[in-house]
PDB file of C-alpha atoms in Angstrom:
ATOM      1  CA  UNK A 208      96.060   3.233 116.717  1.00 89.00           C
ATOM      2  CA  UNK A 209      97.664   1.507 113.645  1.00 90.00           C
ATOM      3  CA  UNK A 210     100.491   4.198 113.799  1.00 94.00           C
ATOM      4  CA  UNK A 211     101.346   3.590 117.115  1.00 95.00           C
ATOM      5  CA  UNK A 212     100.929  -0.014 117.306  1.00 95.00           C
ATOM      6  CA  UNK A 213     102.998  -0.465 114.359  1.00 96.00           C
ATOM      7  CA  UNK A 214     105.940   1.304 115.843  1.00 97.00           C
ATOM      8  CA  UNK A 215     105.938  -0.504 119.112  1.00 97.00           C
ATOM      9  CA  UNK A 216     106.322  -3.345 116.798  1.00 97.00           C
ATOM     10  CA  UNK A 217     109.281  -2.059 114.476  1.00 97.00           C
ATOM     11  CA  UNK A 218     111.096  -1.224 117.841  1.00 97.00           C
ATOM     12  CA  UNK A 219     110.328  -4.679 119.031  1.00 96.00           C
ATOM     13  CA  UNK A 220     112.162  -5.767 115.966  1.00 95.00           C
ATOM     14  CA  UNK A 221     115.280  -3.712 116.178  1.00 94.00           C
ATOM     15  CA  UNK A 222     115.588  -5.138 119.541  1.00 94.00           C
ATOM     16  CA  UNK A 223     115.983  -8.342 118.399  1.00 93.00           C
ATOM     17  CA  UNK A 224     118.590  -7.095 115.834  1.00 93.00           C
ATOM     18  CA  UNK A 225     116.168  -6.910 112.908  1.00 94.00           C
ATOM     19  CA  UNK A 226     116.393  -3.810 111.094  1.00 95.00           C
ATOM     20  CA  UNK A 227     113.483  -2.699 109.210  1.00 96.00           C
ATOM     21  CA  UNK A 228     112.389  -0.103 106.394  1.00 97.00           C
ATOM     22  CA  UNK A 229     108.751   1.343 106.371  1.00 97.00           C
ATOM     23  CA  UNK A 230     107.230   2.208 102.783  1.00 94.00           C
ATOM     24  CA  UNK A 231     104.411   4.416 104.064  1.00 91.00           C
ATOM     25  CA  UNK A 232     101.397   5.884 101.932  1.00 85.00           C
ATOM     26  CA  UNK A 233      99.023   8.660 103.290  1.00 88.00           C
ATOM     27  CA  UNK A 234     100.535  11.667 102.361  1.00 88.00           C
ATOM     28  CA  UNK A 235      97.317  12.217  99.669  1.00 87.00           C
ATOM     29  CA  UNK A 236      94.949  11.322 102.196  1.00 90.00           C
ATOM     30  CA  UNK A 237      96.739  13.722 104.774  1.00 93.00           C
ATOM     31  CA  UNK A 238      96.685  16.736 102.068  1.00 94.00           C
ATOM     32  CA  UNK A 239      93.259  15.900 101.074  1.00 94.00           C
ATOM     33  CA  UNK A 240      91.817  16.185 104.735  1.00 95.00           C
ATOM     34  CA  UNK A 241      93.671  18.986 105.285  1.00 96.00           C
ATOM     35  CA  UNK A 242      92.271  21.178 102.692  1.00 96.00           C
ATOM     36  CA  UNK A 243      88.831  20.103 103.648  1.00 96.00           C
ATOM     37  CA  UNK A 244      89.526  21.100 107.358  1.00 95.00           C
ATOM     38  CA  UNK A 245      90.521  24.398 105.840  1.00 95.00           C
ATOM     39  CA  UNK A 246      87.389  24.569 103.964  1.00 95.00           C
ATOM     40  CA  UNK A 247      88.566  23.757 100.653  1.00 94.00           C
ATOM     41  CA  UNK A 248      87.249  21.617  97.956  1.00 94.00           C
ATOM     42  CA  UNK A 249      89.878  19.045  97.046  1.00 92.00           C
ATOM     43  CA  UNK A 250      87.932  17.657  93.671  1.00 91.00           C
ATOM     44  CA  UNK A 251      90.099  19.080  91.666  1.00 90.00           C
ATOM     45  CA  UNK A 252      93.438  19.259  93.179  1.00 91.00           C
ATOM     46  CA  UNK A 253      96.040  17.237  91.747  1.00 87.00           C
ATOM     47  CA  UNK A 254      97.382  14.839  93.758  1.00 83.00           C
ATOM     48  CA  UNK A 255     101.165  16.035  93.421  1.00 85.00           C
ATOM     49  CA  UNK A 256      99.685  19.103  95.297  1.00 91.00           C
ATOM     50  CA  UNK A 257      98.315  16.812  97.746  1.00 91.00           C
ATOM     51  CA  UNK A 258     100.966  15.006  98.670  1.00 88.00           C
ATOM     52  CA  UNK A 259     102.887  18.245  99.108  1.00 92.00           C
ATOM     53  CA  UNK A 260     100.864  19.315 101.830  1.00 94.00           C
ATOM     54  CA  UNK A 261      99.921  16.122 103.586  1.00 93.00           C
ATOM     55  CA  UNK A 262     103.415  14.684 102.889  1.00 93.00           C
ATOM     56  CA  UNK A 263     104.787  16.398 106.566  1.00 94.00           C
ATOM     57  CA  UNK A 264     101.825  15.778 108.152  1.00 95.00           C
ATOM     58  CA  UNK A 265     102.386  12.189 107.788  1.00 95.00           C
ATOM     59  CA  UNK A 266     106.045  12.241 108.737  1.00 95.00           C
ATOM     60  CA  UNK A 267     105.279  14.675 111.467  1.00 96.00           C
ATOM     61  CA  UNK A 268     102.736  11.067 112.440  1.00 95.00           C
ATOM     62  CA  UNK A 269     105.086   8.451 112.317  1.00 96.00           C
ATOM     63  CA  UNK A 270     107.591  11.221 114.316  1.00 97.00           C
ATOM     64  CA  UNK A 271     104.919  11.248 117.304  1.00 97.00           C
ATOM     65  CA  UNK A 272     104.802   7.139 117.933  1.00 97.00           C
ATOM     66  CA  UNK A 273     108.243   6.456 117.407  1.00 98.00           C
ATOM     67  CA  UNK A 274     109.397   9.419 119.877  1.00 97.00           C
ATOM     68  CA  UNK A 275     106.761   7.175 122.246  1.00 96.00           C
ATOM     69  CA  UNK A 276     109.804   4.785 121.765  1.00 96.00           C
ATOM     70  CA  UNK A 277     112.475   6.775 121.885  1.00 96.00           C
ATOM     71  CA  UNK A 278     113.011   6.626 118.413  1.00 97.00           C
ATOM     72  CA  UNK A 279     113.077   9.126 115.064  1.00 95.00           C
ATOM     73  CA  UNK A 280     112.252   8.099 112.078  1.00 96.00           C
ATOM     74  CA  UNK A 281     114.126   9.414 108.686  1.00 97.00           C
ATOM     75  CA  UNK A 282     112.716  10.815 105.569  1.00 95.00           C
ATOM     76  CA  UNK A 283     113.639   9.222 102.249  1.00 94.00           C
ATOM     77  CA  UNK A 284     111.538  10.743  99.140  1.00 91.00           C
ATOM     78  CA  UNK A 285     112.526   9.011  96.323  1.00 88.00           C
ATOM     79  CA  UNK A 286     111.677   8.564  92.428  1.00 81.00           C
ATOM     80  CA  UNK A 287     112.620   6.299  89.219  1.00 77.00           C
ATOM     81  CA  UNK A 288     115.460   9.150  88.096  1.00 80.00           C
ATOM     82  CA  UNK A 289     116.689   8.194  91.843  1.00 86.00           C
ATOM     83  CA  UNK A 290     116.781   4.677  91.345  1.00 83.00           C
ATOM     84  CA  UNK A 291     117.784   4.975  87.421  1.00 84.00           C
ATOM     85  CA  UNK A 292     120.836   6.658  88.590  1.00 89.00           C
ATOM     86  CA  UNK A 293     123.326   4.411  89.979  1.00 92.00           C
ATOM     87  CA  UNK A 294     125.085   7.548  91.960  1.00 95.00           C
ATOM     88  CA  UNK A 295     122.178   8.151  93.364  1.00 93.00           C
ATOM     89  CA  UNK A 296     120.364   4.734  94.214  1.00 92.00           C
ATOM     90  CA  UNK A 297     123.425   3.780  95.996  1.00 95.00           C
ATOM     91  CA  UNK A 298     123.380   7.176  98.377  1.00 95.00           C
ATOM     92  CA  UNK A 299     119.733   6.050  98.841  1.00 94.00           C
ATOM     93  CA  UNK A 300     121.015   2.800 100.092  1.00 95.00           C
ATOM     94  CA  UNK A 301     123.723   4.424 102.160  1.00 96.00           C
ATOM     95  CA  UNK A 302     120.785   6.540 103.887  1.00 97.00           C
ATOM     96  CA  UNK A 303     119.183   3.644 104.748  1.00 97.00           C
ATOM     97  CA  UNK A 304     121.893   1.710 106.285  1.00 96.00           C
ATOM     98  CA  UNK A 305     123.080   4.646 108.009  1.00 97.00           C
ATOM     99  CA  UNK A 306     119.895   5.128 109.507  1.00 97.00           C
ATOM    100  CA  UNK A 307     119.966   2.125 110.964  1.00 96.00           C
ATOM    101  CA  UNK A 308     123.237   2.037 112.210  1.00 96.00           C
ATOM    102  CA  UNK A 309     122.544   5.093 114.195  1.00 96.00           C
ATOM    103  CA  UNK A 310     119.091   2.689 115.370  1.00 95.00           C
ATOM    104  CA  UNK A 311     116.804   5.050 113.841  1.00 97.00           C
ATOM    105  CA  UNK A 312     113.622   3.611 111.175  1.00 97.00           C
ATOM    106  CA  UNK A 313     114.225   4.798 107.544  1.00 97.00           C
ATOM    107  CA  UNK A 314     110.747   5.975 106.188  1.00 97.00           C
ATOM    108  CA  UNK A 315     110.082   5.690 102.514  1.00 94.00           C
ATOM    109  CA  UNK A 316     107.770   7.057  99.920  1.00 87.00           C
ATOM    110  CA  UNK A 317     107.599   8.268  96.611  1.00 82.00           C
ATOM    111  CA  UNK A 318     108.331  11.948  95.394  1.00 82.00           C
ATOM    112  CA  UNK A 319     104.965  13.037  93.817  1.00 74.00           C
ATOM    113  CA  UNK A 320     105.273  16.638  93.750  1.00 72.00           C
ATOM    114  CA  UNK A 321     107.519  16.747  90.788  1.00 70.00           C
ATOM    115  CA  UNK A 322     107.652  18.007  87.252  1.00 52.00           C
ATOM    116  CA  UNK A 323     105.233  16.472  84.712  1.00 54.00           C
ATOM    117  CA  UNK A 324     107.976  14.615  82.815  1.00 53.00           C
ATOM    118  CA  UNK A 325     109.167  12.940  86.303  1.00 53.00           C
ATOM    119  CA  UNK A 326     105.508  12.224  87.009  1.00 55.00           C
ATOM    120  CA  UNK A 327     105.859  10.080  83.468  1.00 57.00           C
ATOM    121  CA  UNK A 328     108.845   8.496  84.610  1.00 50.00           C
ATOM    122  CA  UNK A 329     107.055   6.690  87.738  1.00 52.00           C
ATOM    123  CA  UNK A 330     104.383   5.877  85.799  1.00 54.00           C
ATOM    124  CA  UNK A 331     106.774   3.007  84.523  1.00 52.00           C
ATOM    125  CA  UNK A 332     108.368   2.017  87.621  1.00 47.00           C
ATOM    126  CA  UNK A 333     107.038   3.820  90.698  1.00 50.00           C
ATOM    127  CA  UNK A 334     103.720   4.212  89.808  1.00 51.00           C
ATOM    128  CA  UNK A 335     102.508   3.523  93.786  1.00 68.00           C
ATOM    129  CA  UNK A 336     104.217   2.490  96.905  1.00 80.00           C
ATOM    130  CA  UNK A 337     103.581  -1.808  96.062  1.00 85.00           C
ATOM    131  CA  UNK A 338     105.997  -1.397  93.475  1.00 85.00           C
ATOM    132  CA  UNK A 339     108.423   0.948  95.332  1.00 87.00           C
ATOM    133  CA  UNK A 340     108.327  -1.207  98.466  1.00 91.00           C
ATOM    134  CA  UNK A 341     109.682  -4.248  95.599  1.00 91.00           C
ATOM    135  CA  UNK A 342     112.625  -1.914  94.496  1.00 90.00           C
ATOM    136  CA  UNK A 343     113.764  -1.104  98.009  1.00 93.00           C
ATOM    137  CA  UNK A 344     114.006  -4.895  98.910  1.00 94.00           C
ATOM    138  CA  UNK A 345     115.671  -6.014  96.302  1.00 92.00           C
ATOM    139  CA  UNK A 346     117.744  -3.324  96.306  1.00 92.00           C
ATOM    140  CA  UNK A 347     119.095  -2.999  99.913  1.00 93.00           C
ATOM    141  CA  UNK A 348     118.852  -7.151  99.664  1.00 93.00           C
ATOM    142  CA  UNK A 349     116.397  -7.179 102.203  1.00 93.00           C
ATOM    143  CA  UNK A 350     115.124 -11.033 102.658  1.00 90.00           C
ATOM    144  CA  UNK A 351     111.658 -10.251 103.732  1.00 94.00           C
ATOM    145  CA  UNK A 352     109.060  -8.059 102.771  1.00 95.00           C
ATOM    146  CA  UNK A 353     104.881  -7.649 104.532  1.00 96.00           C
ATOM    147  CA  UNK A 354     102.741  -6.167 102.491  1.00 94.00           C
ATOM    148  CA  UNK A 355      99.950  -4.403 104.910  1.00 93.00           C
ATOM    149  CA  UNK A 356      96.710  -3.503 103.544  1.00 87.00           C
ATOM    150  CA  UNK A 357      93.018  -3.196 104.821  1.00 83.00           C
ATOM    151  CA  UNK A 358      91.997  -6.335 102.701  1.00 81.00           C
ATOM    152  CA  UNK A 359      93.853  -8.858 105.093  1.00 85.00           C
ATOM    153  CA  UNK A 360      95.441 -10.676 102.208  1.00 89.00           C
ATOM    154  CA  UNK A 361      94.056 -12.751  98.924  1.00 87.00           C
ATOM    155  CA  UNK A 362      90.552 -14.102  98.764  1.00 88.00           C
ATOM    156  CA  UNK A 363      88.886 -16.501  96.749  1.00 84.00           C
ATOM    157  CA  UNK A 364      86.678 -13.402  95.556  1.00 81.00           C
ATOM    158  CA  UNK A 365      86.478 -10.053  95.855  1.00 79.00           C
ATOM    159  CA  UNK A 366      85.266 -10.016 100.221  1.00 81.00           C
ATOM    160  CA  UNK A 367      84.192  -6.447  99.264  1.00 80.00           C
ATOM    161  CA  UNK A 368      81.025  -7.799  97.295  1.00 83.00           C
ATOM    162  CA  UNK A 369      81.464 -11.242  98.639  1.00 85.00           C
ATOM    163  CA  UNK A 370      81.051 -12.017 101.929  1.00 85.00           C
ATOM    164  CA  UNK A 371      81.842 -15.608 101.793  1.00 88.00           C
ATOM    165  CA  UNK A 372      85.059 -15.228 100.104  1.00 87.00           C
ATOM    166  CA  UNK A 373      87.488 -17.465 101.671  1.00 88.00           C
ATOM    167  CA  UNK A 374      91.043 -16.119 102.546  1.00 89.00           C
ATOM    168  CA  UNK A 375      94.298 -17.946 100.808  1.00 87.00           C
ATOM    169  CA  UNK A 376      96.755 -18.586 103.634  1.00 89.00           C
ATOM    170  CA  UNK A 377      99.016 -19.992 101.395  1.00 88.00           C
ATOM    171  CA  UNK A 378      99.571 -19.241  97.544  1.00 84.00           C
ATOM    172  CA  UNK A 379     102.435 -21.329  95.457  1.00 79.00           C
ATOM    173  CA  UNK A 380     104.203 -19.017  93.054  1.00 70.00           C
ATOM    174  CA  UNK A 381     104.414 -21.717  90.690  1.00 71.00           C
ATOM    175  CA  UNK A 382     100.642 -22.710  90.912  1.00 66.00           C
ATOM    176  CA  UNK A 383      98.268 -19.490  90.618  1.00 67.00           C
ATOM    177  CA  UNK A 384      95.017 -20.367  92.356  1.00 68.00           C
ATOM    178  CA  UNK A 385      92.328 -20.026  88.901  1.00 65.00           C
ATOM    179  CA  UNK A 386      90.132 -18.044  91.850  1.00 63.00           C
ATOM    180  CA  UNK A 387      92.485 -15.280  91.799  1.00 68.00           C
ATOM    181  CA  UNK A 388      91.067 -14.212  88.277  1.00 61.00           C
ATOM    182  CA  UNK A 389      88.675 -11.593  89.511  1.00 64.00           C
ATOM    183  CA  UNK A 390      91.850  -9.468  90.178  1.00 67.00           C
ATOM    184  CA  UNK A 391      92.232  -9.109  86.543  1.00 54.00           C
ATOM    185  CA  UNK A 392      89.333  -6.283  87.124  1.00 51.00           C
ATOM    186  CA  UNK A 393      91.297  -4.266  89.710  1.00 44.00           C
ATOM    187  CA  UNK A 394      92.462  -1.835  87.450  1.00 45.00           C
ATOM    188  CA  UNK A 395      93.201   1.960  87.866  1.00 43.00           C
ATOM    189  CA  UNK A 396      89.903   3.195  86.381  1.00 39.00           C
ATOM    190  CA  UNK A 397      88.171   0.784  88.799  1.00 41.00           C
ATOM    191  CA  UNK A 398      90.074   1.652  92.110  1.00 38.00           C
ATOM    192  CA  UNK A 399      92.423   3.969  91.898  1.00 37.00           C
ATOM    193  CA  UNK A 400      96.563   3.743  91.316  1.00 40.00           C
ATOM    194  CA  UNK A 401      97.899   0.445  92.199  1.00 44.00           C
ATOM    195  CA  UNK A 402      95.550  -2.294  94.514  1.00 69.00           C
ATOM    196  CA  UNK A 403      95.396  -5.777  95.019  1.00 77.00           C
ATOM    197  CA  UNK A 404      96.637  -6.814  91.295  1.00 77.00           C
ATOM    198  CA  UNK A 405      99.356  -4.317  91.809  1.00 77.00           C
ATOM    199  CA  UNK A 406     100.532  -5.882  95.319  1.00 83.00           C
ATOM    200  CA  UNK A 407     100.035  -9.394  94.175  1.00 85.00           C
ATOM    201  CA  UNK A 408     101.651  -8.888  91.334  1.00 85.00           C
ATOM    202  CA  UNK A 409     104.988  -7.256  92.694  1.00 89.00           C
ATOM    203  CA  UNK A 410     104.336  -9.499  96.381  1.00 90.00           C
ATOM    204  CA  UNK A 411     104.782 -12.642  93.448  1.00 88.00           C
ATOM    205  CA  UNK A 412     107.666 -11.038  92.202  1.00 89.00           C
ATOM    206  CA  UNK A 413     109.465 -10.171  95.738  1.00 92.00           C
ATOM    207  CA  UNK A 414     108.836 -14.552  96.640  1.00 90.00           C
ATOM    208  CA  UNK A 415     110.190 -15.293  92.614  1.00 89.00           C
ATOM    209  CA  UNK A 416     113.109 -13.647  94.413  1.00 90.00           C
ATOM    210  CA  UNK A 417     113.361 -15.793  96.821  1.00 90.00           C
ATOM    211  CA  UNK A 418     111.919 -13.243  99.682  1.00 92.00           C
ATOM    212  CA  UNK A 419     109.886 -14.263 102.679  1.00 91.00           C
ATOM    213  CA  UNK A 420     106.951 -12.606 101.376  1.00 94.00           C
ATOM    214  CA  UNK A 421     103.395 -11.959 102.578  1.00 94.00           C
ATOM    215  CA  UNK A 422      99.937 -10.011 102.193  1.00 94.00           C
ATOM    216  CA  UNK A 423      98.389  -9.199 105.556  1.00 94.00           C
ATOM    217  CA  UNK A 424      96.195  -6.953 107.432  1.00 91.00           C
ATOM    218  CA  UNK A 425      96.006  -5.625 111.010  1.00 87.00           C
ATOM    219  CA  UNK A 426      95.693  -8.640 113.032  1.00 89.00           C
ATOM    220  CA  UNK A 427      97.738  -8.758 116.923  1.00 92.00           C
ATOM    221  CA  UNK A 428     101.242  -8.293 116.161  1.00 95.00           C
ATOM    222  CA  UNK A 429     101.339  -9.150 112.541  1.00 96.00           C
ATOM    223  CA  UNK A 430     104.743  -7.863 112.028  1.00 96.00           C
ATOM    224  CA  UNK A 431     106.417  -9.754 115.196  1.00 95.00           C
ATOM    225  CA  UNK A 432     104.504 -13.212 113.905  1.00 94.00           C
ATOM    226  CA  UNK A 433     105.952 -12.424 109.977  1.00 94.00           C
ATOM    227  CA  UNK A 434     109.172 -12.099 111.577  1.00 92.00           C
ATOM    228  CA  UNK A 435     108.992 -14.766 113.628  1.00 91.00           C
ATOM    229  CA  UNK A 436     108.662 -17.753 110.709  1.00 89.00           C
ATOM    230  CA  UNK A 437     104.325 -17.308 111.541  1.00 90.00           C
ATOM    231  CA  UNK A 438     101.648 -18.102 109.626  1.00 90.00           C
ATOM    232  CA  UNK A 439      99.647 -14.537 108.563  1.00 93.00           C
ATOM    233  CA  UNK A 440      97.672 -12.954 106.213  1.00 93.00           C
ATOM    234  CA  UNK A 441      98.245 -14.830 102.708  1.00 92.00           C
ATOM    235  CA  UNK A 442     101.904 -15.837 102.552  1.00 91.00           C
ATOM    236  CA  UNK A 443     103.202 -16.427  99.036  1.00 90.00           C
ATOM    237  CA  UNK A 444     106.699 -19.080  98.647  1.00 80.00           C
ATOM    238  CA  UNK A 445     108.505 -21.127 100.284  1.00 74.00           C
ATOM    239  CA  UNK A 446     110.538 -19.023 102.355  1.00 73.00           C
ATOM    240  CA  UNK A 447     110.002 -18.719 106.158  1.00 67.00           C
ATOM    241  CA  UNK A 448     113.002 -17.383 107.986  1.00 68.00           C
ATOM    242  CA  UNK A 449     114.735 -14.142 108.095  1.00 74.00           C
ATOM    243  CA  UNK A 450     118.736 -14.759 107.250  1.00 74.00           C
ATOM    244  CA  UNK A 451     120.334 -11.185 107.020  1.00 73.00           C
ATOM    245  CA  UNK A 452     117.258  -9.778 109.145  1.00 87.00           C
ATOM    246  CA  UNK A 453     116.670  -7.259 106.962  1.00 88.00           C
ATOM    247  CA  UNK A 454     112.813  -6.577 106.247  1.00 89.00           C
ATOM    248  CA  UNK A 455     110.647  -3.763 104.235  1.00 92.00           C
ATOM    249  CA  UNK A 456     107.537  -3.039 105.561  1.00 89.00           C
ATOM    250  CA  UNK A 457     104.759  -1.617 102.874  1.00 92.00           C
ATOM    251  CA  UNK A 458     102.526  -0.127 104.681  1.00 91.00           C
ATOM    252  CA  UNK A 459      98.914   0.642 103.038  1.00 84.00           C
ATOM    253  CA  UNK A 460      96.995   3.618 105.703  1.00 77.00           C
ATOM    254  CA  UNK A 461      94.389   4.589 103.411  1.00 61.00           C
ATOM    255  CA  UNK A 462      92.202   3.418 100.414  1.00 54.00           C
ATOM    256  CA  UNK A 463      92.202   6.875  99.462  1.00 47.00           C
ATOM    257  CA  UNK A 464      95.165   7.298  97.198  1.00 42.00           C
ATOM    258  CA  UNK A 465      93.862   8.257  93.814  1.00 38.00           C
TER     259      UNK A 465
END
């Protein structure tokens, strides 16, 4: 349902002459449940491994929806070497545009299965799709970026163990809310590569930028209302239009990334 109801959006969006890159995760998750429908136990399997396996199976997902809408989507892979390289970051960025100038949906993620010394590499830039969805904005000069993500947006407390936390509609780059502290314990060991520090932390970085930014979860047409100027999820800045219509889409499908 998510799949296809985020396409229908996207293509909603290109329609109105927005053009729009999806940062996807899942390929782990797709690996891992493939392995266990084969009867295998995925414990142990690195995660490189994986991604190898479930990275098609997610393309060959976002391939089904968008051909709902008579639309392809195409296949970026891409690591820190990529970006690093100014050769190659700018054929990234030609892929892209092309893509769209053809009015297909460029689809990124990062390379995992890799050698060990690229695997290092990410570590310090790419180390999860949060901080890949930042590059790809800023470099393609995207002015909007919507982070997706299970968790809705930024709470007063962790909603996971609090019920009563409170959602942030609103949070001023230039005035952290002192109730955004408990993030300071979402660290790898605690839940897995990347989460809600991660994405605040990069979504902050996206709005110093002077981005529309925003943290939201799978509310009615969340993408069309971000687009539109809309209150949703926990927006962070100032900014509220799109100018060169241009958005990145980071799209969180599973908790299971680690």
């Amino acid at each position: 349902k998510i799949f296809d109801d985020y396409a229908r959006q996207v293509v909603e969006l290109q329609k109105q002459g927005v053009d729009v890159v999806i940062i996807s995760s899942g390929a782990i998750k797709a690996g891992r449940e493939e392995l266990e429908n084969l009867g295998l136990n995925t414990e142990d399997i690195d995660r490189q491994v994986l991604a190898a396996i479930g990275q098609p199976l997610l393309m060959k997902r976002w391939g089904e929806v968008f051909r709902k809408f008579g639309k392809t989507p195409g296949q970026l892979l891409v690591t820190f070497t990529n970006w690093s390289n100014e050769r190659e970051r700018n054929e990234v960025i030609q892929c892209i545009f092309d893509l769209w100038k053809i009015g297909q949906i460029p689809i990124i993620n990062e390379n995992d299965p890799v050698s060990d010394k690229e695997i290092k590499l990410m570590e310090r830039r790419i180390s999860e799709n949060d901080q890949l969805a930042k590059m790809t904005a800023l470099k393609i000069g995207a002015d909007a970026i919507l982070f997706l993500t299970d968790e809705g947006g930024i709470y007063t407390a962790d909603p996971k163990i609090n019920p009563g936390a409170q959602l942030y509609e609103e949070v001023n780059t230039r005035n952290i809310p002192t109730g955004l502290t408990y993030l300071a314990e979402d660290t790898p060991d605690k839940s897995g590569i990347g989460g809600m520090a991660t994405k605040l932390k990069e979504a902050f970085r996206c709005a110093k930028c002077k981005l529309r930014v925003a943290i939201a979860g799978y509310e009615k047409d969340v993408i069309l209302k971000f687009a539109k100027g809309e209150p949703v999820g926990t927006t962070l800045g100032t900014v509220t239009r799109l100018k060169k219509q241009l958005l990145v889409l980071d799209v969180k499908l599973s908790n299971e990334e680690h």
